[in-house]
């Protein structure tokens, strides 16, 4: 994705052409970029040879899941819907792990019937529920136990999951109790220790700390876990500073960890695989002059891209066609929704924009469409994929009639 002369291109197709052909707001993904990300991740972690399970909640588009499956990745799911979607996309049950704090009876039964690789349980009562269902079906179910390592991921508080005040996983004390319990169970097969300390982690130190904690607790269990599931959370760059998590460093610490612990590593990346593969193309409806700034009112809103409103996340905004005429007004990019949090950021120096001009909101491949809604009764945007110089619709624009 880059400018050629004045035009923003996705692979070899102009963003402005895509907007004209498919309408706006429009989610657009690059398969080349997705393939590169997967290759990059695999290369960086080659020395630990992990099972990589894509986190479906970051982007559950069936076509994208098919491509991800083709490139040898499994899936990490957090609901029966995601599990069904992963299976529909052709991902084999033996490459699927199921996480989440509130799996219902129906979800657990489905996962057991489908014989997925692992159910990662997050509480004592969930373990008891899985055991009860396994007994009913006279089977032995592979489970992991999610530890809450009480590690600060040093990311946004809203996407931090590994501290003791978070609802995820169990404390070290509870973990040891549950290990003892599951080891003795006739219907549970203890296979895995899992963790996931948060998302958009840019510093490898929290991971290093987490590995040290795992090391200690594994020693205490005196148990050889077949799998250690380290979760996802690897951060990407959302701005110009190009700072991303140093994957090589992280991978080296895991390698060190494996010298003492002979287990197969599972990784559950979402954002680091899909985040920078997608853009959101939007059209300016109005340029509204305000007191000290101009509001650029877009046809995309918080229902299409929730991250700024939900986490105060920043996504870069760029013009689809450069015109080299800068304003001296501050531009605040907002959507049409009746909420003051429906905004995408302010820019001091942006090119002059008028009605019908197109802009690009960058790096929306992860937690973009998956967090979208019909709020204000707005139909969901279309999604397209650029593959071998061709753009095709991978999710149709929702029709008004479907939601009225
Ligand atoms: C959300 C989530 C992930 C993926 O996180 P990313 O930051 O997108 O890599 C992985 N594992 C679990 C259990 C999750 O909840």
XYZ file of C-alpha atoms and ligand atoms in Angstrom:
419
model
C 0.000 0.000 0.000
C 1.648 3.165 -1.135
C 1.363 6.354 -3.159
C 2.345 6.296 -6.789
C 2.549 9.915 -7.836
C -0.581 11.343 -6.208
C -2.665 8.218 -5.872
C -2.937 5.781 -2.985
C -2.650 2.229 -4.268
C -3.565 -1.108 -2.730
C -1.172 -3.437 -4.531
C -1.621 -2.240 -8.126
C -5.137 -0.819 -7.842
C -6.022 2.791 -7.089
C -8.061 3.335 -3.926
C -10.173 5.903 -5.768
C -11.062 3.298 -8.407
C -12.115 0.845 -5.688
C -14.322 3.465 -4.047
C -16.017 4.191 -7.332
C -16.548 0.551 -8.177
C -17.616 -0.788 -4.776
C -18.896 2.309 -2.956
C -17.929 3.663 0.451
C -17.338 3.100 3.293
C -15.284 0.175 2.057
C -12.957 -2.243 3.813
C -10.184 -3.368 1.509
C -7.523 -6.019 2.223
C -4.327 -6.980 0.443
C -3.570 -10.682 0.124
C 0.077 -9.932 -0.606
C 0.372 -8.147 2.682
C -1.349 -10.987 4.533
C 0.986 -13.524 2.953
C 4.013 -11.428 3.862
C 2.884 -11.093 7.464
C 2.421 -14.839 7.817
C 5.775 -15.534 6.187
C 7.454 -12.984 8.427
C 5.914 -14.474 11.552
C 6.859 -18.007 10.530
C 10.445 -16.931 9.786
C 10.827 -15.139 13.088
C 9.548 -18.103 15.071
C 11.175 -20.824 12.971
C 13.608 -21.703 15.743
C 10.782 -22.699 18.094
C 8.559 -24.360 15.443
C 5.224 -23.328 16.985
C 1.642 -24.203 16.086
C 0.215 -20.855 14.960
C -3.513 -20.428 15.579
C -4.966 -17.256 14.068
C -7.206 -15.389 16.486
C -10.540 -15.436 14.636
C -12.043 -12.628 16.703
C -9.625 -10.165 15.114
C -11.183 -10.847 11.705
C -13.680 -13.637 11.060
C -14.138 -13.155 7.310
C -14.532 -16.612 5.741
C -12.446 -15.782 2.667
C -9.601 -14.436 4.751
C -9.792 -17.475 7.037
C -9.546 -19.722 3.962
C -6.389 -17.930 2.840
C -4.953 -18.135 6.345
C -5.752 -21.851 6.485
C -4.096 -22.394 3.086
C -0.942 -20.878 4.513
C -0.854 -23.475 7.243
C -2.320 -21.699 10.245
C -4.923 -23.009 12.660
C -7.476 -20.999 14.611
C -8.012 -19.660 18.102
C -11.739 -19.205 18.701
C -13.720 -17.693 21.562
C -17.312 -18.665 20.727
C -19.312 -21.375 18.980
C -19.887 -18.942 16.116
C -16.173 -18.500 15.557
C -15.632 -22.257 15.874
C -18.267 -22.901 13.187
C -16.751 -20.209 10.988
C -13.257 -21.681 11.317
C -14.546 -25.148 10.398
C -16.511 -23.697 7.479
C -13.307 -22.081 6.218
C -11.709 -25.529 6.154
C -9.558 -25.283 9.256
C -9.068 -28.750 10.704
C -10.387 -29.403 14.236
C -6.939 -30.595 15.284
C -5.657 -27.080 14.575
C -8.287 -25.263 16.631
C -8.075 -24.093 20.240
C -11.023 -22.665 22.165
C -10.449 -19.849 24.687
C -12.762 -17.608 26.691
C -14.090 -17.149 30.219
C -17.733 -18.016 29.606
C -18.091 -21.051 27.375
C -21.638 -22.360 27.677
C -22.706 -26.003 27.863
C -23.804 -25.882 24.222
C -20.435 -24.478 23.156
C -18.478 -27.067 25.111
C -20.591 -29.936 23.759
C -20.048 -28.720 20.206
C -16.296 -28.395 20.717
C -16.102 -31.898 22.204
C -18.107 -33.409 19.339
C -15.866 -31.720 16.794
C -12.735 -33.079 18.559
C -10.781 -29.835 18.497
C -7.177 -29.711 19.707
C -7.807 -28.022 23.046
C -10.366 -26.361 25.226
C -8.508 -23.824 27.328
C -10.510 -23.525 30.535
C -10.457 -20.377 32.618
C -12.057 -21.384 35.927
C -12.685 -24.278 38.269
C -16.373 -24.326 37.446
C -15.657 -24.460 33.750
C -13.349 -27.454 34.328
C -16.169 -29.171 36.227
C -18.618 -28.408 33.414
C -16.260 -29.798 30.736
C -15.709 -32.917 32.865
C -19.436 -33.434 33.328
C -20.113 -33.192 29.599
C -17.148 -35.440 28.759
C -18.491 -38.036 31.203
C -21.914 -37.857 29.555
C -20.332 -38.596 26.170
C -18.013 -41.224 27.721
C -14.958 -39.512 26.348
C -11.712 -37.920 27.503
C -11.295 -34.290 26.527
C -8.023 -32.435 25.964
C -7.920 -29.355 28.129
C -5.611 -26.525 28.904
C -5.784 -24.306 31.958
C -5.341 -20.596 31.492
C -3.077 -19.016 34.024
C -3.385 -15.361 34.941
C 0.313 -14.582 35.370
C -0.351 -11.176 36.957
C 1.879 -9.507 34.372
C 1.372 -5.954 33.172
C 1.417 -6.021 29.364
C 2.157 -2.257 29.306
C -0.530 -1.680 26.714
C -3.878 0.168 26.810
C -5.664 -0.761 30.052
C -8.767 -1.745 28.053
C -6.857 -4.469 26.210
C -4.722 -5.719 29.081
C -5.779 -9.193 30.236
C -2.969 -10.659 32.327
C -3.231 -8.787 35.605
C -4.836 -10.232 38.696
C -7.713 -7.747 38.598
C -8.680 -8.961 35.098
C -11.358 -11.631 34.682
C -9.126 -13.909 32.605
C -7.452 -17.134 33.719
C -6.817 -18.392 37.237
C -4.312 -17.391 39.913
C -1.148 -19.442 40.407
C -2.576 -21.011 43.564
C -5.805 -22.012 41.810
C -3.785 -23.214 38.839
C -1.866 -25.701 41.000
C -5.081 -26.962 42.572
C -6.685 -27.428 39.154
C -3.641 -29.220 37.754
C -3.870 -31.740 40.577
C -7.585 -32.176 39.951
C -7.401 -32.567 36.162
C -4.490 -35.019 36.389
C -6.704 -37.383 38.356
C -9.815 -36.978 36.219
C -10.956 -39.926 34.077
C -12.611 -37.607 31.556
C -10.062 -34.852 31.238
C -6.676 -35.003 29.617
C -4.369 -32.270 30.889
C -2.467 -31.078 27.848
C -1.770 -27.406 28.060
C -0.890 -24.383 30.090
C -2.219 -21.269 28.397
C -1.749 -17.541 28.905
C -2.640 -14.368 27.030
C -1.563 -11.166 28.716
C -3.083 -8.593 26.396
C -3.021 -7.022 22.989
C -0.938 -4.496 21.030
C 2.187 -5.291 23.069
C 5.206 -3.442 21.673
C 7.852 -4.288 24.237
C 9.209 -7.809 24.651
C 9.811 -7.339 28.396
C 6.268 -8.257 29.533
C 6.588 -11.470 27.529
C 9.964 -12.211 29.095
C 8.491 -11.663 32.532
C 5.564 -13.898 31.681
C 7.908 -16.694 30.550
C 9.809 -16.499 33.844
C 6.536 -16.842 35.742
C 5.545 -19.830 33.602
C 8.908 -21.419 34.226
C 8.416 -21.166 37.984
C 4.884 -22.488 38.050
C 5.649 -25.386 35.712
C 8.416 -26.451 38.097
C 5.917 -26.419 40.949
C 3.456 -28.631 39.055
C 6.144 -31.220 38.252
C 4.048 -31.858 35.149
C 5.181 -32.020 31.558
C 2.663 -30.029 29.538
C 2.496 -31.219 25.947
C 1.562 -27.686 24.887
C 2.355 -24.244 26.195
C -0.044 -21.751 24.619
C 1.414 -18.262 24.867
C -1.593 -16.458 23.383
C -1.308 -13.518 21.024
C -0.866 -9.816 21.606
C 2.058 -9.015 19.328
C 1.852 -5.310 18.569
C 2.010 -3.526 15.228
C 2.785 0.054 14.250
C -0.260 2.307 13.967
C 1.734 5.473 13.311
C 4.777 6.717 11.508
C 7.315 5.659 14.138
C 7.351 2.117 12.691
C 7.790 0.664 16.175
C 6.630 -2.954 16.313
C 7.300 -5.778 18.709
C 10.763 -7.248 18.185
C 9.668 -10.754 17.177
C 13.194 -12.099 17.051
C 13.813 -11.109 20.654
C 10.539 -12.657 21.774
C 11.321 -15.807 19.849
C 14.777 -16.035 21.471
C 13.271 -15.829 24.947
C 10.866 -18.609 24.070
C 13.764 -20.698 22.802
C 15.542 -20.207 26.117
C 12.358 -21.165 27.947
C 12.098 -24.368 25.885
C 15.561 -25.508 26.956
C 14.067 -26.198 30.380
C 10.561 -27.093 29.282
C 10.061 -29.665 26.553
C 6.706 -28.595 25.171
C 5.177 -27.614 21.849
C 4.503 -23.886 21.681
C 1.149 -22.546 20.480
C 0.840 -18.899 19.417
C -2.469 -17.128 18.866
C -1.707 -13.980 16.888
C -4.545 -11.900 15.478
C -3.569 -8.277 15.013
C 0.017 -9.011 13.922
C -1.298 -11.134 11.047
C -4.260 -9.143 9.804
C -3.970 -5.612 11.271
C -1.970 -3.835 8.587
C -3.518 -5.747 5.679
C -6.694 -3.654 5.663
C -7.768 -0.072 5.024
C -11.115 1.657 5.282
C -11.921 3.961 2.367
C -14.380 6.701 3.215
C -15.901 9.691 1.476
C -16.279 13.218 2.830
C -19.979 14.089 3.199
C -19.481 17.627 4.486
C -16.713 19.985 5.471
C -18.250 21.822 8.404
C -16.606 24.968 9.684
C -16.349 25.075 13.446
C -15.007 27.636 15.870
C -11.371 26.618 15.933
C -11.451 23.622 13.659
C -13.241 22.170 10.709
C -15.165 18.952 11.080
C -14.616 16.620 8.192
C -17.776 14.568 8.293
C -17.171 11.153 6.755
C -19.520 8.450 5.554
C -17.648 6.011 7.837
C -18.495 6.087 11.520
C -17.827 4.393 14.836
C -20.233 1.601 13.917
C -17.883 0.719 11.019
C -14.668 1.163 13.002
C -15.120 1.078 16.740
C -11.515 1.127 17.990
C -11.124 4.919 18.297
C -14.395 5.274 20.230
C -13.845 2.145 22.319
C -10.157 2.420 23.194
C -9.232 5.881 22.046
C -7.086 4.070 19.481
C -5.357 6.073 16.760
C -5.449 5.153 13.094
C -3.596 7.203 10.520
C -5.755 9.039 7.995
C -4.457 9.803 4.518
C -5.937 11.333 1.384
C -6.765 8.889 -1.411
C -5.506 11.452 -3.913
C -2.904 14.016 -2.899
C -3.520 17.589 -3.999
C -0.670 19.457 -2.231
C -2.882 22.246 -0.917
C -2.580 22.477 2.831
C -5.146 24.048 5.151
C -4.278 26.207 8.122
C -7.321 24.892 9.955
C -7.315 21.883 12.258
C -9.307 19.095 10.677
C -11.220 16.769 12.952
C -12.419 13.627 11.201
C -15.815 12.499 12.502
C -18.635 10.193 11.503
C -22.365 10.978 11.245
C -23.332 9.053 14.409
C -25.010 10.758 17.342
C -22.158 10.262 19.808
C -19.325 12.618 20.613
C -16.903 9.690 20.622
C -17.680 9.144 16.942
C -14.392 10.607 15.783
C -11.244 9.343 14.114
C -8.641 11.950 15.021
C -7.521 15.544 14.528
C -4.851 16.757 12.128
C -3.122 20.133 12.227
C -1.817 19.970 8.731
C -3.891 18.064 6.251
C -4.531 18.785 2.632
C -7.670 20.775 1.830
C -10.675 18.509 1.628
C -14.027 19.124 0.033
C -17.222 17.154 -0.313
C -16.854 13.776 -2.075
C -13.097 13.657 -1.548
C -11.851 10.254 -0.429
C -9.708 9.414 2.576
C -8.016 6.246 3.783
C -8.118 5.087 7.401
C -5.099 2.824 7.821
C -4.415 -0.489 9.546
C -7.996 -1.536 10.198
C -7.634 -5.231 9.300
C -7.848 -6.351 12.941
C -10.820 -5.506 15.167
C -12.309 -3.405 12.365
C -15.216 -5.285 10.827
C -15.243 -7.738 13.738
C -16.226 -4.940 16.136
C -18.632 -3.250 13.712
C -22.333 -2.940 14.436
C -25.603 -1.583 13.070
C -25.720 1.297 15.544
C -27.873 4.169 14.283
C -29.307 1.500 11.993
C -26.437 1.837 9.575
C -25.786 -1.114 7.253
C -22.384 -2.782 7.592
C -19.799 -1.852 4.954
C -18.612 -4.114 2.146
C -15.263 -5.911 2.337
C -13.077 -6.569 -0.674
C -9.847 -8.491 -1.139
C -7.114 -7.679 -3.635
C -5.691 -10.934 -4.911
C -3.448 -11.236 -7.950
C -4.351 -7.722 -9.160
C -8.054 -8.437 -8.926
C -10.507 -6.940 -6.449
C -13.391 -9.118 -5.343
C -16.117 -8.751 -2.776
C -15.530 -11.046 0.215
C -18.425 -9.672 2.218
C -21.320 -7.828 0.625
C -22.444 -4.424 1.791
C -25.428 -4.996 4.028
C -28.657 -3.861 2.389
C -30.912 -1.470 4.261
C -33.777 -3.869 3.729
C -31.910 -6.511 5.795
C -31.952 -4.351 8.890
C -35.248 -2.531 8.544
C -7.756 -11.700 21.505
C -6.962 -12.899 21.818
C -5.850 -13.225 21.041
C -5.334 -12.363 19.902
O -4.785 -11.179 20.313
P -3.996 -10.213 19.262
O -3.612 -9.060 20.072
O -4.956 -9.867 18.186
O -2.838 -10.986 18.754
C -5.184 -14.404 21.330
N -5.577 -15.212 22.340
C -6.644 -14.921 23.105
C -7.034 -15.861 24.175
C -7.367 -13.764 22.879
O -8.405 -13.468 23.659
